[in-house]
Amino acid sequence: MGWKLSIAAIVLLVTPAFAQAPSPQTMDATMLTLLGNAKVGKALDDIKADDARSLEEQKRITEIPAPPFKEKVRAEYFLKRMQELGFKDASIDSEGNVTALRKGTAGGRPKLVLSAHLDTVFPEGVDVTVKEKDGVIIAPGIGDDSRGLAALLSLVKAMNENAITTVGDVLVVGTVGEEELGNLRGVKALFRDHTDIDGFISIDGLGISRVVNQSTGSHRYEMIFKGPGGHSFQEFGLPSAIHAMGRAIAKISELQTPSDPKTTFTVGTVSGGTSVNAIAAEARMAVDMRSNSTEELLKLEEKLLGLVKQAVVEENARWNTDKMTVEIKLIGDRPAGIVEMDSPIVQATQRAVFGITRGKRATFGGASTDSNIAMSLGIPAVTIGGGGEGGNWHSRNEWYKPTDAWMGPQSALITVLMLSGLDGVTKPALAVRQAK
Ligand SMILES: [Zn+2]
């Protein structure tokens, strides 16, 4: 199928520099202009033709382990691929992110980041061998975020091979530390080192119609319960760290949280004790709390921390002592935020999905992704899907099926071109942010 759409009804695009966010009509016209452009059409066709190679790349990336804080080998592979695609200056920054600048014609701005994350949730030693059965591919991390990385490479390949020149700069990034304890360290460093970023896109997720424009905030804690410990028989009467923690968990499990804004909690891991016949001297648990609203997150946090302290008081009271204590450590802090629906980045994404799928509407929601940091800094950001379908994320049985997978990089390409502008054809919809 070609990409020529009817643009008869569209008023010819007049292209002055946008003083304000472009109107919805202008955004519509920009999308149709791009889809009707021969060079862009060729790039879209090339992306589709690249589908099988891109899937092989996705599998290859998956089989390079990238545990939290140990993304280096995968980063080096990604760097090598970027260099092969023509980015002679691609490099790995001080935090471990792979960055490559694709210069536009306007001298640097607006600057759009296009990224996917290198790390997985899986620790060292997990078997990352890709297995296939009946067209379904199974491997830890095959979707999250190997798909994003493969989609990113496919899109950049099509742009470079077709000499597509943008007006604004596009900074292509493979980030580290997106998952769990990585605490978004990659993007935190990126925004610290680059103060001229005007927009941020993360390809993280499958399909293309679900778009993240809200960042789910999260607070994560490790709670370490400590007591004297002793023999279960001889020293019976001492408080137990495990019992205290059990009391805390029982209380936490009864908490009520709103479904809108979605607010959640779980005690994710527990450990402790030394043997079956010892009163536990130490027990620890990790707690995850999330919300699309900072206010609700803080409310939940206050309640939950109160319950933990109360559990310790009760364990001490039970044995008439004060020897049980709890140490509460914040181990994860991701801000909540929202990008308004009328923001050009949301508008562009919406139109790209509509244009590529020929009529499907994007749905918008919240999640915790690399976009959190941009959103918390007030920088327009979205997290978009890389195409295909899958499930069992963050589990060893993660699966992926490449259904219409090419639509991921295709939709991302249109989004990028709407935001960054196609030289000589369309203006960037992304505004240059003013220095504060
Ligand atoms: Zn991810």
Short mmCIF file of C-alpha atoms and ligand atoms in Angstrom, two decimals:
data_model
loop_
_atom_site.label_atom_id
_atom_site.label_comp_id
_atom_site.label_asym_id
_atom_site.label_seq_id
_atom_site.Cartn_x
_atom_site.Cartn_y
_atom_site.Cartn_z
CA MET A 1 0.00 0.00 0.00
CA GLY A 2 1.22 3.49 -0.80
CA TRP A 3 1.02 6.42 1.52
CA LYS A 4 -0.74 8.92 -0.72
CA LEU A 5 -3.82 10.13 1.09
CA SER A 6 -6.34 12.54 -0.26
CA ILE A 7 -5.24 16.00 0.67
CA ALA A 8 -7.70 17.75 -1.61
CA ALA A 9 -9.79 19.00 1.28
CA ILE A 10 -6.81 20.32 3.14
CA VAL A 11 -5.87 23.94 2.80
CA LEU A 12 -2.29 24.26 1.67
CA LEU A 13 -0.01 24.44 4.59
CA VAL A 14 1.29 27.90 5.29
CA THR A 15 4.37 27.55 7.38
CA PRO A 16 5.33 30.52 9.49
CA ALA A 17 7.27 29.75 12.66
CA PHE A 18 4.74 28.76 15.30
CA ALA A 19 4.55 31.40 17.97
CA GLN A 20 2.21 29.18 19.96
CA ALA A 21 1.26 25.53 19.83
CA PRO A 22 -0.06 24.75 16.34
CA SER A 23 -3.83 24.43 16.02
CA PRO A 24 -5.46 21.00 15.63
CA GLN A 25 -6.16 21.89 11.97
CA THR A 26 -2.50 22.66 11.38
CA MET A 27 -1.53 19.40 13.05
CA ASP A 28 -3.96 17.51 10.78
CA ALA A 29 -2.53 19.21 7.73
CA THR A 30 1.04 18.48 8.84
CA MET A 31 0.26 14.80 9.20
CA LEU A 32 -1.32 14.59 5.76
CA THR A 33 1.56 16.50 4.21
CA LEU A 34 4.03 14.07 5.75
CA LEU A 35 2.07 10.98 4.73
CA GLY A 36 1.79 12.36 1.20
CA ASN A 37 5.51 13.13 0.96
CA ALA A 38 7.39 10.74 -1.34
CA LYS A 39 10.51 10.51 0.82
CA VAL A 40 8.50 9.84 3.96
CA GLY A 41 6.37 7.28 2.12
CA LYS A 42 9.51 5.49 1.00
CA ALA A 43 10.85 5.49 4.59
CA LEU A 44 7.55 4.03 5.85
CA ASP A 45 7.69 1.31 3.20
CA ASP A 46 11.31 0.58 4.09
CA ILE A 47 10.37 0.19 7.75
CA LYS A 48 7.75 -2.37 6.80
CA ALA A 49 10.26 -4.20 4.59
CA ASP A 50 12.72 -4.14 7.51
CA ASP A 51 10.26 -5.98 9.77
CA ALA A 52 11.89 -9.44 9.67
CA ARG A 53 15.41 -8.08 10.14
CA SER A 54 14.17 -5.90 12.96
CA LEU A 55 12.68 -8.94 14.72
CA GLU A 56 16.03 -10.75 14.43
CA GLU A 57 17.69 -7.68 15.95
CA GLN A 58 15.15 -7.74 18.78
CA LYS A 59 16.05 -11.36 19.56
CA ARG A 60 19.79 -10.64 19.38
CA ILE A 61 19.42 -7.74 21.82
CA THR A 62 17.34 -9.92 24.16
CA GLU A 63 20.10 -12.52 24.33
CA ILE A 64 22.59 -9.94 25.60
CA PRO A 65 21.85 -9.85 29.35
CA ALA A 66 21.28 -6.35 30.75
CA PRO A 67 20.63 -6.62 34.49
CA PRO A 68 20.11 -3.41 36.48
CA PHE A 69 23.44 -1.53 36.78
CA LYS A 70 25.03 -4.04 34.38
CA GLU A 71 23.84 -2.82 30.99
CA LYS A 72 27.35 -2.26 29.62
CA VAL A 73 27.61 -5.17 27.19
CA ARG A 74 24.21 -4.42 25.69
CA ALA A 75 25.06 -0.71 25.59
CA GLU A 76 28.22 -1.50 23.63
CA TYR A 77 26.22 -3.54 21.13
CA PHE A 78 23.69 -0.73 20.75
CA LEU A 79 26.53 1.78 20.31
CA LYS A 80 28.08 -0.37 17.60
CA ARG A 81 24.72 -0.56 15.77
CA MET A 82 24.32 3.23 15.96
CA GLN A 83 27.82 3.66 14.52
CA GLU A 84 27.00 1.22 11.72
CA LEU A 85 23.92 3.31 10.95
CA GLY A 86 26.16 6.31 10.35
CA PHE A 87 26.45 8.00 13.74
CA LYS A 88 30.23 8.40 13.86
CA ASP A 89 29.99 10.47 17.06
CA ALA A 90 27.71 8.10 18.96
CA SER A 91 29.07 7.49 22.44
CA ILE A 92 28.37 6.20 25.93
CA ASP A 93 27.94 8.95 28.53
CA SER A 94 29.17 8.98 32.13
CA GLU A 95 26.04 7.22 33.40
CA GLY A 96 26.11 4.51 30.71
CA ASN A 97 23.49 5.85 28.26
CA VAL A 98 24.22 5.48 24.55
CA THR A 99 23.66 8.82 22.80
CA ALA A 100 23.80 9.85 19.15
CA LEU A 101 22.87 13.26 17.85
CA ARG A 102 20.97 13.53 14.57
CA LYS A 103 21.38 17.16 13.61
CA GLY A 104 18.59 19.18 12.05
CA THR A 105 18.87 22.30 9.93
CA ALA A 106 17.82 24.89 12.51
CA GLY A 107 21.03 24.92 14.55
CA GLY A 108 19.96 22.66 17.38
CA ARG A 109 16.43 23.48 18.47
CA PRO A 110 13.89 22.23 19.08
CA LYS A 111 15.75 19.22 20.42
CA LEU A 112 13.72 16.02 20.67
CA VAL A 113 14.96 12.92 22.49
CA LEU A 114 13.94 9.60 20.97
CA SER A 115 14.79 6.76 23.33
CA ALA A 116 14.30 3.19 24.50
CA HIS A 117 15.76 1.56 27.59
CA LEU A 118 18.67 -0.87 27.62
CA ASP A 119 18.15 -2.46 31.02
CA THR A 120 15.88 -5.32 32.05
CA VAL A 121 14.49 -6.31 35.45
CA PHE A 122 16.27 -9.65 35.30
CA PRO A 123 19.29 -10.28 37.54
CA GLU A 124 22.54 -11.83 36.40
CA GLY A 125 22.33 -15.52 35.65
CA VAL A 126 18.77 -15.56 34.31
CA ASP A 127 18.65 -17.59 31.10
CA VAL A 128 17.86 -15.13 28.34
CA THR A 129 17.86 -17.64 25.49
CA VAL A 130 15.10 -16.86 23.01
CA LYS A 131 12.61 -19.71 22.48
CA GLU A 132 9.94 -19.89 19.82
CA LYS A 133 6.74 -21.84 19.61
CA ASP A 134 3.94 -21.43 17.06
CA GLY A 135 4.95 -17.91 16.11
CA VAL A 136 5.23 -16.79 19.72
CA ILE A 137 8.64 -15.75 20.98
CA ILE A 138 9.42 -16.32 24.63
CA ALA A 139 12.35 -14.77 26.51
CA PRO A 140 12.88 -12.48 29.49
CA GLY A 141 12.86 -8.91 28.19
CA ILE A 142 11.84 -9.79 24.61
CA GLY A 143 9.23 -7.03 24.70
CA ASP A 144 10.43 -4.82 27.55
CA ASP A 145 12.36 -3.20 26.10
CA SER A 146 14.13 -5.16 23.34
CA ARG A 147 11.20 -4.25 21.12
CA GLY A 148 11.71 -0.55 21.83
CA LEU A 149 15.41 -0.77 21.00
CA ALA A 150 14.78 -2.72 17.79
CA ALA A 151 12.02 -0.31 16.74
CA LEU A 152 14.33 2.61 17.43
CA LEU A 153 17.10 1.12 15.27
CA SER A 154 14.67 0.31 12.44
CA LEU A 155 13.31 3.84 12.44
CA VAL A 156 16.74 5.48 12.53
CA LYS A 157 17.92 3.17 9.72
CA ALA A 158 14.99 4.26 7.51
CA MET A 159 15.60 7.94 8.28
CA ASN A 160 19.31 7.72 7.53
CA GLU A 161 19.02 5.60 4.40
CA ASN A 162 16.40 7.94 2.97
CA ALA A 163 18.37 11.04 3.97
CA ILE A 164 15.41 12.44 5.85
CA THR A 165 16.44 15.78 7.26
CA THR A 166 14.61 17.29 10.19
CA VAL A 167 14.46 20.94 11.18
CA GLY A 168 15.08 20.36 14.88
CA ASP A 169 17.74 18.05 16.32
CA VAL A 170 16.89 14.49 17.31
CA LEU A 171 18.96 13.00 20.11
CA VAL A 172 18.74 9.21 19.89
CA VAL A 173 19.32 7.55 23.27
CA GLY A 174 19.51 4.03 24.69
CA THR A 175 18.99 4.65 28.40
CA VAL A 176 20.17 2.74 31.45
CA GLY A 177 18.40 2.30 34.79
CA GLU A 178 14.73 2.48 33.74
CA GLU A 179 13.62 -0.56 35.70
CA GLU A 180 13.21 -0.94 39.44
CA LEU A 181 16.22 0.03 41.49
CA GLY A 182 17.80 1.78 38.54
CA ASN A 183 15.49 4.59 39.61
CA LEU A 184 15.60 6.28 36.20
CA ARG A 185 19.28 7.07 36.74
CA GLY A 186 19.90 7.14 32.98
CA VAL A 187 17.34 9.81 32.15
CA LYS A 188 18.15 11.75 35.32
CA ALA A 189 21.73 12.05 34.06
CA LEU A 190 20.56 12.83 30.54
CA PHE A 191 18.50 15.82 31.67
CA ARG A 192 21.30 16.95 33.99
CA ASP A 193 23.82 16.93 31.12
CA HIS A 194 21.50 18.31 28.40
CA THR A 195 19.56 21.37 29.50
CA ASP A 196 18.34 22.11 25.96
CA ILE A 197 15.91 19.20 25.54
CA ASP A 198 12.49 20.40 24.32
CA GLY A 199 10.63 17.08 24.11
CA PHE A 200 11.08 13.44 25.05
CA ILE A 201 9.81 10.20 23.56
CA SER A 202 10.39 6.76 25.02
CA ILE A 203 9.53 3.67 22.98
CA ASP A 204 8.58 1.25 25.74
CA GLY A 205 5.51 -0.92 25.42
CA LEU A 206 3.88 -2.86 22.61
CA GLY A 207 1.17 -2.18 20.06
CA ILE A 208 0.94 1.45 19.06
CA SER A 209 -2.44 2.66 20.22
CA ARG A 210 -1.74 2.87 23.93
CA VAL A 211 0.19 6.00 24.78
CA VAL A 212 1.49 7.11 28.14
CA ASN A 213 1.10 10.83 28.82
CA GLN A 214 0.94 10.56 32.60
CA SER A 215 3.69 9.34 34.79
CA THR A 216 2.78 7.11 37.63
CA GLY A 217 4.70 8.28 40.64
CA SER A 218 6.18 5.67 42.91
CA HIS A 219 7.78 5.52 46.29
CA ARG A 220 9.55 2.37 47.31
CA TYR A 221 10.83 1.51 50.73
CA GLU A 222 12.91 -1.09 52.40
CA MET A 223 11.87 -1.67 56.01
CA ILE A 224 14.33 -3.44 58.26
CA PHE A 225 12.90 -4.77 61.52
CA LYS A 226 15.50 -5.41 64.19
CA GLY A 227 15.30 -7.02 67.63
CA PRO A 228 17.57 -8.84 70.07
CA GLY A 229 16.96 -12.32 68.63
CA GLY A 230 17.43 -15.47 70.70
CA HIS A 231 16.67 -19.14 71.13
CA SER A 232 13.04 -19.97 70.44
CA PHE A 233 12.68 -21.97 73.66
CA GLN A 234 15.24 -20.68 76.17
CA GLU A 235 14.65 -17.03 75.36
CA PHE A 236 10.96 -17.12 74.68
CA GLY A 237 9.53 -13.76 75.62
CA LEU A 238 11.65 -11.60 73.36
CA PRO A 239 10.04 -9.67 70.49
CA SER A 240 10.50 -11.15 67.01
CA ALA A 241 11.47 -9.17 63.93
CA ILE A 242 9.45 -11.54 61.77
CA HIS A 243 6.37 -11.25 63.99
CA ALA A 244 6.64 -7.47 63.93
CA MET A 245 6.91 -7.52 60.16
CA GLY A 246 3.95 -9.91 59.95
CA ARG A 247 1.87 -7.47 61.96
CA ALA A 248 2.89 -4.69 59.58
CA ILE A 249 2.03 -6.72 56.49
CA ALA A 250 -1.38 -7.67 57.92
CA LYS A 251 -2.17 -3.98 58.43
CA ILE A 252 -0.83 -2.91 55.04
CA SER A 253 -2.87 -5.58 53.25
CA GLU A 254 -6.10 -4.00 54.56
CA LEU A 255 -5.34 -0.50 53.19
CA GLN A 256 -7.91 1.01 50.82
CA THR A 257 -6.80 3.19 47.90
CA PRO A 258 -8.73 5.02 45.16
CA SER A 259 -9.10 3.45 41.71
CA ASP A 260 -9.16 6.93 40.19
CA PRO A 261 -6.52 8.30 40.31
CA LYS A 262 -5.18 4.77 40.33
CA THR A 263 -3.20 4.25 43.51
CA THR A 264 -1.63 0.92 44.45
CA PHE A 265 0.63 -0.79 46.96
CA THR A 266 2.29 -4.13 47.51
CA VAL A 267 4.83 -5.75 49.80
CA GLY A 268 6.97 -7.11 46.99
CA THR A 269 9.66 -9.09 48.80
CA VAL A 270 10.35 -10.33 52.33
CA SER A 271 13.32 -12.01 53.92
CA GLY A 272 14.65 -12.60 57.41
CA GLY A 273 15.34 -14.92 60.28
CA THR A 274 18.24 -17.31 60.63
CA SER A 275 16.72 -20.65 61.61
CA VAL A 276 13.46 -22.31 62.55
CA ASN A 277 14.35 -22.45 66.24
CA ALA A 278 15.49 -18.85 66.64
CA ILE A 279 13.46 -15.76 67.44
CA ALA A 280 14.25 -13.62 64.42
CA ALA A 281 16.68 -10.79 65.06
CA GLU A 282 16.13 -9.25 61.67
CA ALA A 283 13.52 -9.21 58.92
CA ARG A 284 13.23 -6.98 55.88
CA MET A 285 10.61 -6.22 53.31
CA ALA A 286 10.40 -4.05 50.21
CA VAL A 287 7.22 -2.06 49.62
CA ASP A 288 6.08 -0.46 46.38
CA MET A 289 3.49 2.35 46.31
CA ARG A 290 2.28 3.98 43.10
CA SER A 291 -0.19 6.61 42.05
CA ASN A 292 -1.01 8.80 39.08
CA SER A 293 -1.46 11.60 41.62
CA THR A 294 1.32 12.90 43.84
CA GLU A 295 -1.24 13.89 46.46
CA GLU A 296 -2.70 10.37 46.70
CA LEU A 297 0.78 8.86 46.73
CA LEU A 298 1.79 11.01 49.67
CA LYS A 299 -1.46 10.19 51.50
CA LEU A 300 -0.91 6.47 51.02
CA GLU A 301 2.71 6.77 52.08
CA GLU A 302 1.85 8.56 55.28
CA LYS A 303 -0.74 5.92 56.21
CA LEU A 304 1.48 2.99 55.33
CA LEU A 305 4.53 4.26 57.21
CA GLY A 306 2.28 4.94 60.21
CA LEU A 307 1.05 1.33 60.14
CA VAL A 308 4.60 -0.01 60.06
CA LYS A 309 5.56 2.00 63.12
CA GLN A 310 2.35 0.95 64.86
CA ALA A 311 3.18 -2.72 64.19
CA VAL A 312 6.50 -2.26 66.00
CA VAL A 313 4.78 -0.59 68.95
CA GLU A 314 2.35 -3.53 69.16
CA GLU A 315 5.09 -6.15 68.97
CA ASN A 316 6.97 -4.38 71.77
CA ALA A 317 3.76 -4.09 73.83
CA ARG A 318 3.04 -7.80 73.34
CA TRP A 319 6.31 -8.70 75.09
CA ASN A 320 6.44 -5.66 77.32
CA THR A 321 9.72 -4.40 75.88
CA ASP A 322 11.12 -1.64 73.70
CA LYS A 323 13.78 -3.70 71.96
CA MET A 324 12.07 -3.98 68.54
CA THR A 325 12.88 -1.20 66.09
CA VAL A 326 12.35 -0.55 62.42
CA GLU A 327 14.58 1.28 60.00
CA ILE A 328 12.70 2.78 57.06
CA LYS A 329 14.74 3.46 53.92
CA LEU A 330 13.46 5.18 50.78
CA ILE A 331 14.89 3.13 47.92
CA GLY A 332 12.86 4.47 45.01
CA ASP A 333 11.37 7.83 44.19
CA ARG A 334 9.73 8.58 40.86
CA PRO A 335 7.65 11.70 40.45
CA ALA A 336 4.09 11.74 39.10
CA GLY A 337 3.16 14.13 36.30
CA ILE A 338 0.90 14.74 33.34
CA VAL A 339 1.26 16.11 29.82
CA GLU A 340 -1.91 17.89 28.77
CA MET A 341 -3.99 16.50 25.90
CA ASP A 342 -3.59 19.70 23.88
CA SER A 343 0.20 19.56 24.10
CA PRO A 344 1.79 19.19 20.61
CA ILE A 345 3.54 15.98 21.65
CA VAL A 346 0.23 14.34 22.57
CA GLN A 347 -1.45 15.77 19.48
CA ALA A 348 1.34 14.49 17.22
CA THR A 349 1.24 11.01 18.73
CA GLN A 350 -2.53 10.87 18.34
CA ARG A 351 -2.29 11.77 14.66
CA ALA A 352 0.59 9.41 13.94
CA VAL A 353 -1.39 6.48 15.38
CA PHE A 354 -4.46 7.53 13.43
CA GLY A 355 -2.53 7.97 10.19
CA ILE A 356 -0.49 4.76 10.37
CA THR A 357 -3.39 2.52 11.43
CA ARG A 358 -5.76 4.35 9.08
CA GLY A 359 -8.28 5.30 11.67
CA LYS A 360 -7.42 3.78 15.05
CA ARG A 361 -7.65 6.12 18.01
CA ALA A 362 -4.88 6.25 20.55
CA THR A 363 -5.80 5.84 24.20
CA PHE A 364 -3.89 7.68 26.89
CA GLY A 365 -2.98 6.63 30.40
CA GLY A 366 -0.40 6.55 33.14
CA ALA A 367 2.62 4.35 33.79
CA SER A 368 6.04 4.54 35.32
CA THR A 369 8.58 4.95 32.52
CA ASP A 370 11.60 7.00 31.52
CA SER A 371 9.17 9.81 30.65
CA ASN A 372 8.53 10.42 34.36
CA ILE A 373 11.61 12.58 34.72
CA ALA A 374 10.82 14.72 31.68
CA MET A 375 7.23 15.18 32.87
CA SER A 376 8.40 16.15 36.37
CA LEU A 377 10.64 18.79 34.77
CA GLY A 378 7.73 20.16 32.73
CA ILE A 379 9.23 18.88 29.47
CA PRO A 380 6.60 17.47 27.06
CA ALA A 381 6.96 13.69 26.95
CA VAL A 382 5.17 10.54 25.87
CA THR A 383 5.92 6.85 26.05
CA ILE A 384 4.76 5.03 22.94
CA GLY A 385 4.57 1.41 21.84
CA GLY A 386 7.14 -0.31 19.63
CA GLY A 387 4.60 -2.49 17.82
CA GLY A 388 3.54 -6.13 18.11
CA GLU A 389 1.82 -7.81 21.03
CA GLY A 390 2.93 -9.62 24.14
CA GLY A 391 2.52 -10.26 27.83
CA ASN A 392 3.91 -11.60 31.12
CA TRP A 393 6.10 -8.54 31.47
CA HIS A 394 8.82 -8.69 34.08
CA SER A 395 8.45 -12.49 34.20
CA ARG A 396 10.69 -15.18 32.78
CA ASN A 397 7.83 -16.27 30.53
CA GLU A 398 7.59 -12.90 28.82
CA TRP A 399 6.24 -13.44 25.30
CA TYR A 400 6.07 -11.45 22.10
CA LYS A 401 4.22 -11.87 18.82
CA PRO A 402 5.24 -9.57 15.96
CA THR A 403 1.69 -8.76 14.82
CA ASP A 404 1.90 -5.60 12.65
CA ALA A 405 5.15 -4.88 14.46
CA TRP A 406 6.37 -2.45 11.81
CA MET A 407 3.61 -0.04 12.77
CA GLY A 408 5.59 0.77 15.94
CA PRO A 409 8.57 2.38 14.18
CA GLN A 410 6.29 3.79 11.45
CA SER A 411 4.13 5.60 13.98
CA ALA A 412 7.20 6.79 15.88
CA LEU A 413 8.67 8.17 12.63
CA ILE A 414 5.57 10.25 11.90
CA THR A 415 5.49 11.48 15.49
CA VAL A 416 9.15 12.52 15.29
CA LEU A 417 8.68 14.31 11.96
CA MET A 418 5.59 16.16 13.18
CA LEU A 419 7.48 17.35 16.25
CA SER A 420 10.87 18.04 14.66
CA GLY A 421 9.68 19.18 11.22
CA LEU A 422 10.71 17.83 7.82
CA ASP A 423 13.22 20.21 6.26
CA GLY A 424 11.65 22.32 3.53
CA VAL A 425 8.25 20.67 4.02
CA THR A 426 6.81 21.06 7.52
CA LYS A 427 7.60 23.15 10.59
CA PRO A 428 8.38 21.56 13.95
CA ALA A 429 5.31 21.37 16.17
CA LEU A 430 7.52 21.15 19.22
CA ALA A 431 8.17 24.52 20.83
CA VAL A 432 11.63 25.61 21.90
CA ARG A 433 11.54 25.84 25.67
CA GLN A 434 12.65 29.11 27.18
CA ALA A 435 15.54 28.98 29.60
CA LYS A 436 14.30 29.54 33.14
ZN ZN B 1 10.18 -0.98 29.98
#
